[in-house]
PDB file of C-alpha atoms in Angstrom:
ATOM      1  CA  MET U 240     -46.909 -62.577 102.636  1.00 44.00           C
ATOM      2  CA  LEU U 241     -47.922 -59.475 104.612  1.00 47.00           C
ATOM      3  CA  GLY U 242     -47.516 -59.704 108.385  1.00 47.00           C
ATOM      4  CA  GLU U 243     -49.630 -62.510 109.892  1.00 47.00           C
ATOM      5  CA  TRP U 244     -51.802 -62.737 106.797  1.00 55.00           C
ATOM      6  CA  ALA U 245     -51.045 -64.852 103.762  1.00 61.00           C
ATOM      7  CA  VAL U 246     -51.964 -61.971 101.459  1.00 75.00           C
ATOM      8  CA  GLU U 247     -50.119 -61.916  98.144  1.00 83.00           C
ATOM      9  CA  LEU U 248     -49.316 -58.809  96.150  1.00 86.00           C
ATOM     10  CA  ARG U 249     -50.833 -60.552  93.146  1.00 86.00           C
ATOM     11  CA  GLN U 250     -54.166 -60.827  94.968  1.00 89.00           C
ATOM     12  CA  LEU U 251     -54.107 -57.136  95.821  1.00 90.00           C
ATOM     13  CA  HIS U 252     -53.249 -56.265  92.237  1.00 87.00           C
ATOM     14  CA  TYR U 253     -56.175 -58.375  90.938  1.00 90.00           C
ATOM     15  CA  PHE U 254     -58.475 -56.755  93.490  1.00 91.00           C
ATOM     16  CA  VAL U 255     -57.494 -53.224  92.418  1.00 90.00           C
ATOM     17  CA  THR U 256     -58.073 -54.123  88.771  1.00 89.00           C
ATOM     18  CA  LEU U 257     -61.511 -55.583  89.556  1.00 89.00           C
ATOM     19  CA  ALA U 258     -62.393 -52.518  91.637  1.00 88.00           C
ATOM     20  CA  GLU U 259     -61.470 -50.250  88.720  1.00 85.00           C
ATOM     21  CA  GLU U 260     -63.360 -52.250  86.102  1.00 84.00           C
ATOM     22  CA  LEU U 261     -66.309 -53.450  88.224  1.00 86.00           C
ATOM     23  CA  HIS U 262     -66.590 -56.261  85.695  1.00 86.00           C
ATOM     24  CA  CYS U 263     -64.902 -59.620  86.125  1.00 86.00           C
ATOM     25  CA  GLY U 264     -64.457 -60.280  82.410  1.00 84.00           C
ATOM     26  CA  ARG U 265     -62.825 -56.922  81.709  1.00 84.00           C
ATOM     27  CA  ALA U 266     -60.604 -57.193  84.781  1.00 85.00           C
ATOM     28  CA  ALA U 267     -59.483 -60.681  83.752  1.00 85.00           C
ATOM     29  CA  ALA U 268     -58.742 -59.448  80.229  1.00 83.00           C
ATOM     30  CA  ARG U 269     -56.549 -56.659  81.624  1.00 83.00           C
ATOM     31  CA  GLU U 270     -54.632 -59.183  83.713  1.00 82.00           C
ATOM     32  CA  HIS U 271     -54.433 -61.738  80.873  1.00 80.00           C
ATOM     33  CA  VAL U 272     -56.080 -64.470  82.949  1.00 82.00           C
ATOM     34  CA  VAL U 273     -59.403 -66.300  82.674  1.00 85.00           C
ATOM     35  CA  PRO U 274     -62.253 -64.847  84.785  1.00 86.00           C
ATOM     36  CA  TRP U 275     -62.538 -67.841  87.099  1.00 86.00           C
ATOM     37  CA  ALA U 276     -58.840 -67.580  88.046  1.00 86.00           C
ATOM     38  CA  LEU U 277     -59.227 -63.907  88.949  1.00 88.00           C
ATOM     39  CA  SER U 278     -62.395 -64.625  90.963  1.00 89.00           C
ATOM     40  CA  GLN U 279     -60.603 -67.424  92.801  1.00 89.00           C
ATOM     41  CA  GLN U 280     -57.818 -65.086  93.902  1.00 90.00           C
ATOM     42  CA  ILE U 281     -60.326 -62.482  95.105  1.00 91.00           C
ATOM     43  CA  GLN U 282     -62.162 -65.150  97.109  1.00 90.00           C
ATOM     44  CA  ARG U 283     -58.890 -66.283  98.706  1.00 89.00           C
ATOM     45  CA  LEU U 284     -58.135 -62.680  99.638  1.00 91.00           C
ATOM     46  CA  GLU U 285     -61.579 -62.323 101.231  1.00 91.00           C
ATOM     47  CA  ARG U 286     -61.123 -65.551 103.215  1.00 89.00           C
ATOM     48  CA  GLU U 287     -57.713 -64.469 104.450  1.00 87.00           C
ATOM     49  CA  LEU U 288     -58.969 -61.047 105.571  1.00 90.00           C
ATOM     50  CA  GLY U 289     -62.270 -62.371 106.881  1.00 90.00           C
ATOM     51  CA  VAL U 290     -64.384 -59.749 105.106  1.00 91.00           C
ATOM     52  CA  VAL U 291     -66.465 -59.470 101.958  1.00 92.00           C
ATOM     53  CA  LEU U 292     -64.741 -57.079  99.572  1.00 93.00           C
ATOM     54  CA  VAL U 293     -67.071 -57.182  96.566  1.00 92.00           C
ATOM     55  CA  GLU U 294     -70.695 -58.028  96.051  1.00 90.00           C
ATOM     56  CA  ARG U 295     -71.143 -59.716  92.700  1.00 81.00           C
ATOM     57  CA  ASN U 296     -73.887 -61.426  90.747  1.00 75.00           C
ATOM     58  CA  THR U 297     -74.655 -61.972  87.077  1.00 67.00           C
ATOM     59  CA  HIS U 298     -75.565 -58.296  86.636  1.00 68.00           C
ATOM     60  CA  HIS U 299     -73.049 -56.231  88.563  1.00 76.00           C
ATOM     61  CA  VAL U 300     -69.944 -56.022  90.740  1.00 85.00           C
ATOM     62  CA  ARG U 301     -69.966 -53.541  93.615  1.00 88.00           C
ATOM     63  CA  LEU U 302     -67.405 -52.736  96.301  1.00 90.00           C
ATOM     64  CA  THR U 303     -68.443 -53.171  99.910  1.00 92.00           C
ATOM     65  CA  ARG U 304     -67.360 -50.638 102.551  1.00 90.00           C
ATOM     66  CA  PRO U 305     -64.337 -52.796 103.538  1.00 91.00           C
ATOM     67  CA  GLY U 306     -63.574 -53.151  99.831  1.00 91.00           C
ATOM     68  CA  SER U 307     -63.521 -49.372  99.357  1.00 89.00           C
ATOM     69  CA  VAL U 308     -61.137 -49.009 102.307  1.00 90.00           C
ATOM     70  CA  LEU U 309     -58.860 -51.733 100.960  1.00 91.00           C
ATOM     71  CA  LEU U 310     -58.839 -50.164  97.487  1.00 89.00           C
ATOM     72  CA  THR U 311     -57.289 -46.950  98.797  1.00 87.00           C
ATOM     73  CA  GLN U 312     -54.726 -48.783 100.914  1.00 87.00           C
ATOM     74  CA  ALA U 313     -53.894 -51.360  98.243  1.00 88.00           C
ATOM     75  CA  ARG U 314     -53.225 -48.688  95.629  1.00 86.00           C
ATOM     76  CA  GLY U 315     -50.820 -46.979  97.999  1.00 83.00           C
ATOM     77  CA  LEU U 316     -49.087 -50.232  98.857  1.00 85.00           C
ATOM     78  CA  LEU U 317     -48.721 -51.394  95.256  1.00 84.00           C
ATOM     79  CA  GLY U 318     -47.525 -47.954  94.213  1.00 80.00           C
ATOM     80  CA  GLY U 319     -44.923 -48.058  96.976  1.00 79.00           C
ATOM     81  CA  VAL U 320     -43.696 -51.473  95.865  1.00 80.00           C
ATOM     82  CA  GLU U 321     -43.472 -50.286  92.261  1.00 75.00           C
ATOM     83  CA  ARG U 322     -41.558 -47.170  93.292  1.00 71.00           C
ATOM     84  CA  ALA U 323     -39.195 -49.247  95.401  1.00 75.00           C
ATOM     85  CA  VAL U 324     -38.439 -51.547  92.464  1.00 70.00           C
ATOM     86  CA  ILE U 325     -37.834 -48.641  90.094  1.00 67.00           C
ATOM     87  CA  ALA U 326     -35.707 -46.769  92.639  1.00 66.00           C
ATOM     88  CA  THR U 327     -33.613 -49.898  93.151  1.00 69.00           C
ATOM     89  CA  GLN U 328     -33.120 -50.323  89.415  1.00 60.00           C
ATOM     90  CA  ARG U 329     -32.278 -46.654  88.952  1.00 60.00           C
ATOM     91  CA  ALA U 330     -29.739 -46.819  91.771  1.00 61.00           C
ATOM     92  CA  ASP U 331     -27.605 -48.665  89.242  1.00 55.00           C
ATOM     93  CA  SER U 332     -26.714 -46.019  86.659  1.00 50.00           C
ATOM     94  CA  SER U 333     -26.497 -48.732  83.996  1.00 55.00           C
ATOM     95  CA  ALA U 334     -30.176 -49.654  84.473  1.00 62.00           C
ATOM     96  CA  ALA U 335     -32.157 -46.531  83.556  1.00 85.00           C
ATOM     97  CA  VAL U 336     -35.829 -47.518  83.238  1.00 91.00           C
ATOM     98  CA  ALA U 337     -38.739 -45.791  81.513  1.00 94.00           C
ATOM     99  CA  ARG U 338     -42.309 -47.068  81.885  1.00 95.00           C
ATOM    100  CA  VAL U 339     -44.260 -45.912  78.841  1.00 96.00           C
ATOM    101  CA  ALA U 340     -47.876 -46.449  77.830  1.00 95.00           C
ATOM    102  CA  ILE U 341     -48.573 -47.299  74.190  1.00 91.00           C
ATOM    103  CA  GLY U 342     -52.380 -47.150  74.395  1.00 87.00           C
ATOM    104  CA  ASP U 343     -54.084 -49.869  72.336  1.00 85.00           C
ATOM    105  CA  ALA U 344     -51.616 -52.367  70.878  1.00 80.00           C
ATOM    106  CA  SER U 345     -52.900 -51.580  67.370  1.00 85.00           C
ATOM    107  CA  LEU U 346     -51.804 -47.938  67.551  1.00 87.00           C
ATOM    108  CA  ASP U 347     -48.341 -47.269  66.182  1.00 90.00           C
ATOM    109  CA  SER U 348     -47.444 -43.713  67.269  1.00 93.00           C
ATOM    110  CA  MET U 349     -45.757 -44.624  70.559  1.00 93.00           C
ATOM    111  CA  PRO U 350     -44.126 -47.814  69.251  1.00 92.00           C
ATOM    112  CA  GLN U 351     -42.506 -45.673  66.533  1.00 94.00           C
ATOM    113  CA  VAL U 352     -41.359 -43.183  69.171  1.00 95.00           C
ATOM    114  CA  LEU U 353     -39.951 -45.933  71.369  1.00 95.00           C
ATOM    115  CA  ARG U 354     -38.032 -47.523  68.506  1.00 94.00           C
ATOM    116  CA  HIS U 355     -36.469 -44.106  67.874  1.00 95.00           C
ATOM    117  CA  VAL U 356     -35.730 -43.584  71.566  1.00 95.00           C
ATOM    118  CA  GLN U 357     -34.233 -47.069  71.960  1.00 93.00           C
ATOM    119  CA  TYR U 358     -31.959 -46.583  68.940  1.00 91.00           C
ATOM    120  CA  ASN U 359     -30.587 -43.348  70.388  1.00 92.00           C
ATOM    121  CA  ASN U 360     -30.494 -44.608  74.001  1.00 92.00           C
ATOM    122  CA  PRO U 361     -29.390 -48.262  73.813  1.00 90.00           C
ATOM    123  CA  GLY U 362     -28.810 -48.441  77.562  1.00 89.00           C
ATOM    124  CA  LEU U 363     -32.340 -47.358  78.449  1.00 92.00           C
ATOM    125  CA  VAL U 364     -34.692 -50.131  79.591  1.00 92.00           C
ATOM    126  CA  ILE U 365     -38.215 -49.414  78.327  1.00 93.00           C
ATOM    127  CA  HIS U 366     -41.260 -51.147  79.754  1.00 93.00           C
ATOM    128  CA  ARG U 367     -44.181 -50.897  77.306  1.00 93.00           C
ATOM    129  CA  ILE U 368     -47.597 -50.834  78.953  1.00 92.00           C
ATOM    130  CA  GLU U 369     -50.973 -51.219  77.229  1.00 89.00           C
ATOM    131  CA  ALA U 370     -53.465 -49.072  79.153  1.00 89.00           C
ATOM    132  CA  SER U 371     -56.425 -46.774  78.546  1.00 90.00           C
ATOM    133  CA  VAL U 372     -56.001 -43.037  79.066  1.00 94.00           C
ATOM    134  CA  PRO U 373     -58.005 -42.954  82.353  1.00 92.00           C
ATOM    135  CA  GLU U 374     -55.892 -45.838  83.618  1.00 92.00           C
ATOM    136  CA  GLN U 375     -52.731 -43.997  82.580  1.00 94.00           C
ATOM    137  CA  TYR U 376     -53.782 -40.987  84.669  1.00 94.00           C
ATOM    138  CA  ARG U 377     -54.147 -43.245  87.723  1.00 92.00           C
ATOM    139  CA  MET U 378     -50.789 -44.859  87.058  1.00 92.00           C
ATOM    140  CA  LEU U 379     -49.076 -41.494  86.620  1.00 94.00           C
ATOM    141  CA  HIS U 380     -50.587 -40.283  89.899  1.00 91.00           C
ATOM    142  CA  GLU U 381     -49.364 -43.412  91.672  1.00 89.00           C
ATOM    143  CA  ALA U 382     -45.902 -43.164  90.041  1.00 90.00           C
ATOM    144  CA  ARG U 383     -46.406 -46.489  88.273  1.00 91.00           C
ATOM    145  CA  LEU U 384     -45.969 -44.872  84.850  1.00 94.00           C
ATOM    146  CA  ASP U 385     -43.512 -42.298  83.501  1.00 96.00           C
ATOM    147  CA  ILE U 386     -44.975 -41.369  80.099  1.00 97.00           C
ATOM    148  CA  GLY U 387     -48.510 -41.763  78.805  1.00 96.00           C
ATOM    149  CA  VAL U 388     -50.144 -41.079  75.460  1.00 96.00           C
ATOM    150  CA  GLY U 389     -53.600 -39.835  74.516  1.00 95.00           C
ATOM    151  CA  ARG U 390     -55.806 -36.810  73.996  1.00 94.00           C
ATOM    152  CA  ALA U 391     -55.218 -34.614  77.027  1.00 93.00           C
ATOM    153  CA  THR U 392     -58.506 -32.708  77.350  1.00 92.00           C
ATOM    154  CA  GLN U 393     -59.430 -34.577  80.535  1.00 89.00           C
ATOM    155  CA  ALA U 394     -55.962 -34.616  82.110  1.00 91.00           C
ATOM    156  CA  PRO U 395     -56.152 -34.121  85.894  1.00 92.00           C
ATOM    157  CA  ALA U 396     -54.100 -31.650  87.897  1.00 91.00           C
ATOM    158  CA  GLY U 397     -50.503 -32.748  88.199  1.00 93.00           C
ATOM    159  CA  VAL U 398     -50.293 -34.170  84.673  1.00 95.00           C
ATOM    160  CA  ALA U 399     -48.396 -32.222  82.019  1.00 96.00           C
ATOM    161  CA  SER U 400     -49.080 -32.730  78.322  1.00 96.00           C
ATOM    162  CA  GLU U 401     -47.717 -31.825  74.893  1.00 96.00           C
ATOM    163  CA  VAL U 402     -49.218 -32.586  71.471  1.00 96.00           C
ATOM    164  CA  PHE U 403     -46.752 -34.454  69.258  1.00 97.00           C
ATOM    165  CA  ARG U 404     -48.958 -35.755  66.425  1.00 96.00           C
ATOM    166  CA  HIS U 405     -52.013 -34.642  64.500  1.00 96.00           C
ATOM    167  CA  ASP U 406     -53.250 -37.999  63.227  1.00 95.00           C
ATOM    168  CA  ALA U 407     -55.676 -38.178  60.281  1.00 95.00           C
ATOM    169  CA  LEU U 408     -58.944 -39.718  61.439  1.00 96.00           C
ATOM    170  CA  GLY U 409     -60.690 -42.198  59.179  1.00 95.00           C
ATOM    171  CA  VAL U 410     -63.439 -44.787  59.116  1.00 94.00           C
ATOM    172  CA  LEU U 411     -62.948 -48.542  59.121  1.00 93.00           C
ATOM    173  CA  LEU U 412     -65.381 -50.290  56.767  1.00 92.00           C
ATOM    174  CA  ALA U 413     -66.058 -53.757  55.429  1.00 91.00           C
ATOM    175  CA  GLY U 414     -64.784 -53.913  51.849  1.00 88.00           C
ATOM    176  CA  THR U 415     -68.337 -54.462  50.575  1.00 90.00           C
ATOM    177  CA  HIS U 416     -69.820 -51.516  52.484  1.00 91.00           C
ATOM    178  CA  ARG U 417     -71.568 -48.899  50.340  1.00 91.00           C
ATOM    179  CA  LEU U 418     -69.094 -46.205  51.491  1.00 91.00           C
ATOM    180  CA  ALA U 419     -66.003 -48.326  50.814  1.00 89.00           C
ATOM    181  CA  HIS U 420     -65.744 -47.746  47.068  1.00 88.00           C
ATOM    182  CA  GLY U 421     -64.218 -44.256  47.018  1.00 88.00           C
ATOM    183  CA  ASP U 422     -60.979 -42.764  48.287  1.00 92.00           C
ATOM    184  CA  SER U 423     -62.477 -40.925  51.266  1.00 94.00           C
ATOM    185  CA  VAL U 424     -65.694 -40.466  53.239  1.00 95.00           C
ATOM    186  CA  ALA U 425     -67.342 -37.121  53.986  1.00 96.00           C
ATOM    187  CA  VAL U 426     -68.067 -36.727  57.687  1.00 96.00           C
ATOM    188  CA  ALA U 427     -71.739 -35.970  56.983  1.00 96.00           C
ATOM    189  CA  ARG U 428     -72.158 -39.374  55.294  1.00 95.00           C
ATOM    190  CA  LEU U 429     -71.632 -41.053  58.661  1.00 96.00           C
ATOM    191  CA  ALA U 430     -75.016 -39.705  59.815  1.00 95.00           C
ATOM    192  CA  GLY U 431     -76.870 -42.869  58.855  1.00 89.00           C
ATOM    193  CA  GLU U 432     -74.245 -45.355  60.022  1.00 94.00           C
ATOM    194  CA  LEU U 433     -74.072 -47.316  63.250  1.00 94.00           C
ATOM    195  CA  LEU U 434     -70.876 -46.110  64.943  1.00 94.00           C
ATOM    196  CA  LEU U 435     -69.103 -48.306  67.452  1.00 93.00           C
ATOM    197  CA  PHE U 436     -67.978 -46.130  70.357  1.00 93.00           C
ATOM    198  CA  ALA U 437     -65.357 -47.022  72.939  1.00 88.00           C
ATOM    199  CA  GLU U 438     -66.544 -47.970  76.392  1.00 84.00           C
ATOM    200  CA  PRO U 439     -66.916 -44.687  78.339  1.00 83.00           C
ATOM    201  CA  ALA U 440     -64.641 -45.843  81.165  1.00 82.00           C
ATOM    202  CA  HIS U 441     -61.867 -46.750  78.713  1.00 85.00           C
ATOM    203  CA  ALA U 442     -61.759 -43.878  76.210  1.00 89.00           C
ATOM    204  CA  PRO U 443     -63.987 -40.966  77.236  1.00 92.00           C
ATOM    205  CA  GLU U 444     -61.641 -38.503  75.550  1.00 94.00           C
ATOM    206  CA  PHE U 445     -61.987 -40.238  72.153  1.00 94.00           C
ATOM    207  CA  ASN U 446     -65.772 -40.513  72.459  1.00 93.00           C
ATOM    208  CA  GLU U 447     -65.899 -36.800  73.298  1.00 95.00           C
ATOM    209  CA  PHE U 448     -63.873 -35.989  70.176  1.00 96.00           C
ATOM    210  CA  VAL U 449     -66.175 -38.054  67.938  1.00 96.00           C
ATOM    211  CA  LEU U 450     -69.322 -36.464  69.390  1.00 96.00           C
ATOM    212  CA  GLN U 451     -67.893 -32.979  68.856  1.00 95.00           C
ATOM    213  CA  MET U 452     -66.975 -33.852  65.273  1.00 96.00           C
ATOM    214  CA  CYS U 453     -70.476 -35.138  64.503  1.00 96.00           C
ATOM    215  CA  ALA U 454     -72.119 -32.126  66.160  1.00 96.00           C
ATOM    216  CA  ALA U 455     -70.000 -29.783  64.046  1.00 96.00           C
ATOM    217  CA  ALA U 456     -71.226 -31.649  60.946  1.00 95.00           C
ATOM    218  CA  GLY U 457     -74.840 -31.166  62.040  1.00 95.00           C
ATOM    219  CA  PHE U 458     -75.889 -34.632  63.179  1.00 95.00           C
ATOM    220  CA  ARG U 459     -76.091 -36.843  66.215  1.00 95.00           C
ATOM    221  CA  PRO U 460     -74.447 -40.236  65.621  1.00 94.00           C
ATOM    222  CA  ARG U 461     -76.319 -43.521  65.785  1.00 94.00           C
ATOM    223  CA  ARG U 462     -74.601 -45.710  68.369  1.00 93.00           C
ATOM    224  CA  PHE U 463     -74.024 -49.405  67.855  1.00 92.00           C
ATOM    225  CA  HIS U 464     -75.290 -51.177  70.983  1.00 88.00           C
ATOM    226  CA  GLY U 465     -72.293 -53.308  71.732  1.00 82.00           C
ATOM    227  CA  SER U 466     -68.706 -52.996  72.848  1.00 80.00           C
ATOM    228  CA  ALA U 467     -65.235 -54.346  72.172  1.00 80.00           C
ATOM    229  CA  GLN U 468     -62.139 -54.444  74.350  1.00 74.00           C
ATOM    230  CA  SER U 469     -59.643 -53.576  71.604  1.00 79.00           C
ATOM    231  CA  VAL U 470     -59.419 -52.141  68.112  1.00 84.00           C
ATOM    232  CA  ARG U 471     -58.849 -55.628  66.724  1.00 84.00           C
ATOM    233  CA  ALA U 472     -61.985 -56.962  68.401  1.00 85.00           C
ATOM    234  CA  ALA U 473     -63.925 -53.948  67.112  1.00 87.00           C
ATOM    235  CA  ALA U 474     -62.612 -54.560  63.595  1.00 87.00           C
ATOM    236  CA  GLU U 475     -64.123 -58.038  63.706  1.00 88.00           C
ATOM    237  CA  LEU U 476     -67.553 -56.437  64.157  1.00 90.00           C
ATOM    238  CA  VAL U 477     -66.806 -54.104  61.253  1.00 91.00           C
ATOM    239  CA  GLY U 478     -65.914 -57.075  59.084  1.00 88.00           C
ATOM    240  CA  GLN U 479     -69.309 -58.581  59.879  1.00 88.00           C
ATOM    241  CA  GLN U 480     -70.899 -55.326  58.622  1.00 88.00           C
ATOM    242  CA  ARG U 481     -72.586 -54.745  61.967  1.00 90.00           C
ATOM    243  CA  CYS U 482     -71.091 -51.268  62.420  1.00 92.00           C
ATOM    244  CA  VAL U 483     -68.344 -48.891  61.336  1.00 93.00           C
ATOM    245  CA  LEU U 484     -65.439 -47.717  63.446  1.00 93.00           C
ATOM    246  CA  LEU U 485     -63.521 -44.452  63.574  1.00 95.00           C
ATOM    247  CA  VAL U 486     -59.773 -44.929  64.003  1.00 93.00           C
ATOM    248  CA  PRO U 487     -56.709 -42.751  63.323  1.00 94.00           C
ATOM    249  CA  ARG U 488     -54.368 -43.509  60.481  1.00 92.00           C
ATOM    250  CA  SER U 489     -51.688 -44.650  62.941  1.00 90.00           C
ATOM    251  CA  CYS U 490     -53.787 -47.746  63.648  1.00 86.00           C
ATOM    252  CA  ASP U 491     -51.544 -50.497  62.313  1.00 74.00           C
ATOM    253  CA  LEU U 492     -53.957 -53.411  61.916  1.00 70.00           C
ATOM    254  CA  LEU U 493     -53.699 -56.017  59.180  1.00 65.00           C
ATOM    255  CA  MET U 494     -57.044 -57.599  58.260  1.00 75.00           C
ATOM    256  CA  ARG U 495     -58.477 -59.052  55.088  1.00 80.00           C
ATOM    257  CA  GLY U 496     -61.577 -57.512  53.533  1.00 84.00           C
ATOM    258  CA  ILE U 497     -61.488 -54.255  55.536  1.00 89.00           C
ATOM    259  CA  ARG U 498     -60.705 -50.749  54.288  1.00 90.00           C
ATOM    260  CA  TRP U 499     -59.646 -47.586  56.086  1.00 93.00           C
ATOM    261  CA  LEU U 500     -60.715 -44.359  54.397  1.00 94.00           C
ATOM    262  CA  PRO U 501     -59.829 -40.839  55.586  1.00 95.00           C
ATOM    263  CA  LEU U 502     -62.580 -38.454  56.643  1.00 96.00           C
ATOM    264  CA  VAL U 503     -62.980 -35.294  54.567  1.00 95.00           C
ATOM    265  CA  ASP U 504     -65.252 -32.242  54.384  1.00 93.00           C
ATOM    266  CA  PRO U 505     -63.587 -31.444  56.689  1.00 94.00           C
ATOM    267  CA  VAL U 506     -60.355 -33.382  57.077  1.00 95.00           C
ATOM    268  CA  VAL U 507     -60.242 -34.467  60.720  1.00 95.00           C
ATOM    269  CA  ARG U 508     -57.054 -34.952  62.730  1.00 96.00           C
ATOM    270  CA  TYR U 509     -56.833 -36.518  66.158  1.00 96.00           C
ATOM    271  CA  PRO U 510     -54.362 -34.858  68.562  1.00 96.00           C
ATOM    272  CA  TRP U 511     -52.009 -37.260  70.338  1.00 96.00           C
ATOM    273  CA  SER U 512     -50.271 -35.869  73.411  1.00 97.00           C
ATOM    274  CA  LEU U 513     -47.460 -37.092  75.598  1.00 97.00           C
ATOM    275  CA  LEU U 514     -48.550 -37.238  79.245  1.00 97.00           C
ATOM    276  CA  TRP U 515     -46.217 -37.099  82.240  1.00 97.00           C
ATOM    277  CA  ARG U 516     -46.078 -35.985  85.869  1.00 95.00           C
ATOM    278  CA  ASN U 517     -45.499 -32.288  86.414  1.00 94.00           C
ATOM    279  CA  GLY U 518     -41.963 -31.768  87.665  1.00 92.00           C
ATOM    280  CA  ASP U 519     -40.619 -35.147  86.520  1.00 93.00           C
ATOM    281  CA  ASP U 520     -37.212 -34.221  85.117  1.00 91.00           C
ATOM    282  CA  SER U 521     -35.640 -37.661  85.380  1.00 92.00           C
ATOM    283  CA  GLY U 522     -33.277 -38.880  82.677  1.00 92.00           C
ATOM    284  CA  PRO U 523     -35.553 -41.653  81.315  1.00 94.00           C
ATOM    285  CA  THR U 524     -38.541 -39.288  81.084  1.00 95.00           C
ATOM    286  CA  ARG U 525     -36.470 -36.631  79.313  1.00 95.00           C
ATOM    287  CA  ALA U 526     -35.142 -39.245  76.888  1.00 96.00           C
ATOM    288  CA  VAL U 527     -38.639 -40.282  75.814  1.00 96.00           C
ATOM    289  CA  LEU U 528     -39.953 -36.715  75.600  1.00 97.00           C
ATOM    290  CA  ASP U 529     -36.949 -35.535  73.579  1.00 96.00           C
ATOM    291  CA  GLY U 530     -37.153 -38.589  71.321  1.00 96.00           C
ATOM    292  CA  ALA U 531     -40.860 -38.030  70.626  1.00 96.00           C
ATOM    293  CA  ARG U 532     -40.265 -34.360  69.789  1.00 96.00           C
ATOM    294  CA  ALA U 533     -37.382 -35.216  67.468  1.00 95.00           C
ATOM    295  CA  LEU U 534     -39.342 -37.910  65.624  1.00 95.00           C
ATOM    296  CA  SER U 535     -42.369 -35.632  65.347  1.00 95.00           C
ATOM    297  CA  ARG U 536     -40.211 -32.972  63.666  1.00 94.00           C
ATOM    298  CA  GLU U 537     -38.518 -35.521  61.409  1.00 94.00           C
ATOM    299  CA  LEU U 538     -41.802 -37.039  60.192  1.00 93.00           C
ATOM    300  CA  GLY U 539     -43.749 -33.773  60.111  1.00 94.00           C
ATOM    301  CA  TRP U 540     -46.427 -35.094  62.436  1.00 95.00           C
ATOM    302  CA  LEU U 541     -47.598 -31.593  63.359  1.00 92.00           C
ATOM    303  CA  ARG U 542     -47.703 -30.208  59.826  1.00 85.00           C
ATOM    304  CA  ALA U 543     -51.111 -29.655  58.242  1.00 67.00           C
ATOM    305  CA  ASP U 544     -50.074 -31.663  55.175  1.00 62.00           C
ATOM    306  CA  ASN U 545     -48.449 -34.533  57.023  1.00 60.00           C
ATOM    307  CA  GLU U 546     -51.085 -37.181  56.182  1.00 49.00           C
ATOM    308  CA  SER U 547     -51.900 -38.077  52.603  1.00 39.00           C
ATOM    309  CA  ALA U 548     -54.604 -40.624  51.883  1.00 35.00           C
ATOM    310  CA  PRO U 549     -53.023 -44.099  52.007  1.00 36.00           C
ATOM    311  CA  ASP U 550     -53.231 -46.465  49.058  1.00 32.00           C
ATOM    312  CA  MET U 551     -55.729 -49.045  50.280  1.00 30.00           C
ATOM    313  CA  ALA U 552     -56.011 -51.836  47.770  1.00 30.00           C
ATOM    314  CA  SER U 553     -58.787 -54.360  48.227  1.00 30.00           C
ATOM    315  CA  GLY U 554     -58.051 -57.544  50.107  1.00 32.00           C
ATOM    316  CA  ARG U 555     -55.327 -57.794  52.727  1.00 30.00           C
ATOM    317  CA  VAL U 556     -54.563 -54.285  53.895  1.00 31.00           C
ATOM    318  CA  ALA U 557     -53.002 -52.575  56.876  1.00 35.00           C
ATOM    319  CA  VAL U 558     -55.271 -50.015  58.473  1.00 37.00           C
ATOM    320  CA  GLY U 559     -52.252 -47.813  59.092  1.00 37.00           C
ATOM    321  CA  GLY U 560     -51.636 -47.527  55.371  1.00 35.00           C
ATOM    322  CA  HIS U 561     -48.703 -49.888  54.996  1.00 31.00           C
ATOM    323  CA  GLU U 562     -48.037 -53.604  55.150  1.00 29.00           C
ATOM    324  CA  ARG U 563     -45.257 -55.237  57.094  1.00 25.00           C
TER     325      ARG U 563
END
């Protein structure tokens, strides 16, 4: 409850998510609820405040002027609540907390880092957050995140970054695809394929990397006209032979009938960076940064020869090159 209004923090959180996505289905997916439940909470918020916050129909969602005002205020309020919770937890020296983004749940770089960090810092409480890079920038700015992960070319002012892994980039193919019978795929051979790109609002930095790679190879990629909310969902489209998908070797996805092959001519490596707020020298942040650097050195993640082509047998394979 806030003052005289029966406004719940959950409703404000749902509203901010909808305002960022401008799509009820995507917002509901982020909040792990069904779309009608999210819409119901937004409608209750509008009734309580007595204003229309979003205009929505079957084609679009758009913020009204009151909605734009509330978005700014709600972000500040939610950020303040989050900071208050973290400050309260950190007031107890036995409850050090680090909030760390792992990117897509299929990507294994940050989970490996966090396992290393947790082993060496058993008293550290780590909250793992699945979020896109643009969303991580917002969360860092609002102090709702301590460490992010992603390519840092579009990092805003106030965000520091450091590359900790050069990750071999490869192509995900159906096992029966014409390119799936070798040990690698030349970049130029992607020229005739339908490539599934990430949604621009979710991974602009990855799309930019792919476009630059294709341009350097002398072609403009053919885009698959569709989208997927996760690597796993995208892999389903690959399995149906509707498109191919570029993913780094660290993608740890187990699916039958799909192969991952490294790109060659040239070998392509995707740069993963740690992202954090400039000036954040807190103990939990230092623990994660130091742990990532140590693991990177131990595994040779920044060496030019750190990624050999994985042994991808036909049938049930892990995209990341190993089964678990």
